[in-house]
């Protein structure tokens, strides 16, 4: 199992970024979501236990960097409308193009 976080415009390569809070658990089935929540709120500890795929939203006008990256989340702060993330890149796994899909990562993981 892994986290998949998709963001329009791509992800910051410095190891710190944020996304809209509504994107957390977007399209996640309720029985899976409940494993990563405490009293209906996302659990930072539970989310940090999984490898994470950071993927830019695939859209031709977002530029050429349509590459997904594998990271370890090292910090999560939840705010009213946003989630701030700190992460470290997994240098043992090469970047892969969005069109390859997450299935390739799921098979390896």
PDB file of C-alpha atoms in Angstrom, residues 34 36-43:
ATOM      1  CA  UNK A  34     -10.913   4.944   7.974  1.00  0.00           C
ATOM      2  CA  UNK A  36      -5.783   6.549   8.248  1.00  0.00           C
ATOM      3  CA  UNK A  37      -8.087   8.682  10.355  1.00  0.00           C
ATOM      4  CA  UNK A  38      -8.615   9.268  14.050  1.00  0.00           C
ATOM      5  CA  UNK A  39     -12.048  10.602  14.987  1.00  0.00           C
ATOM      6  CA  UNK A  40     -12.660  11.590  11.357  1.00  0.00           C
ATOM      7  CA  UNK A  41      -9.409  13.544  10.975  1.00  0.00           C
ATOM      8  CA  UNK A  42      -6.361  12.433   8.960  1.00  0.00           C
ATOM      9  CA  UNK A  43      -3.668  10.811  11.099  1.00  0.00           C
TER      10      UNK A  43
END
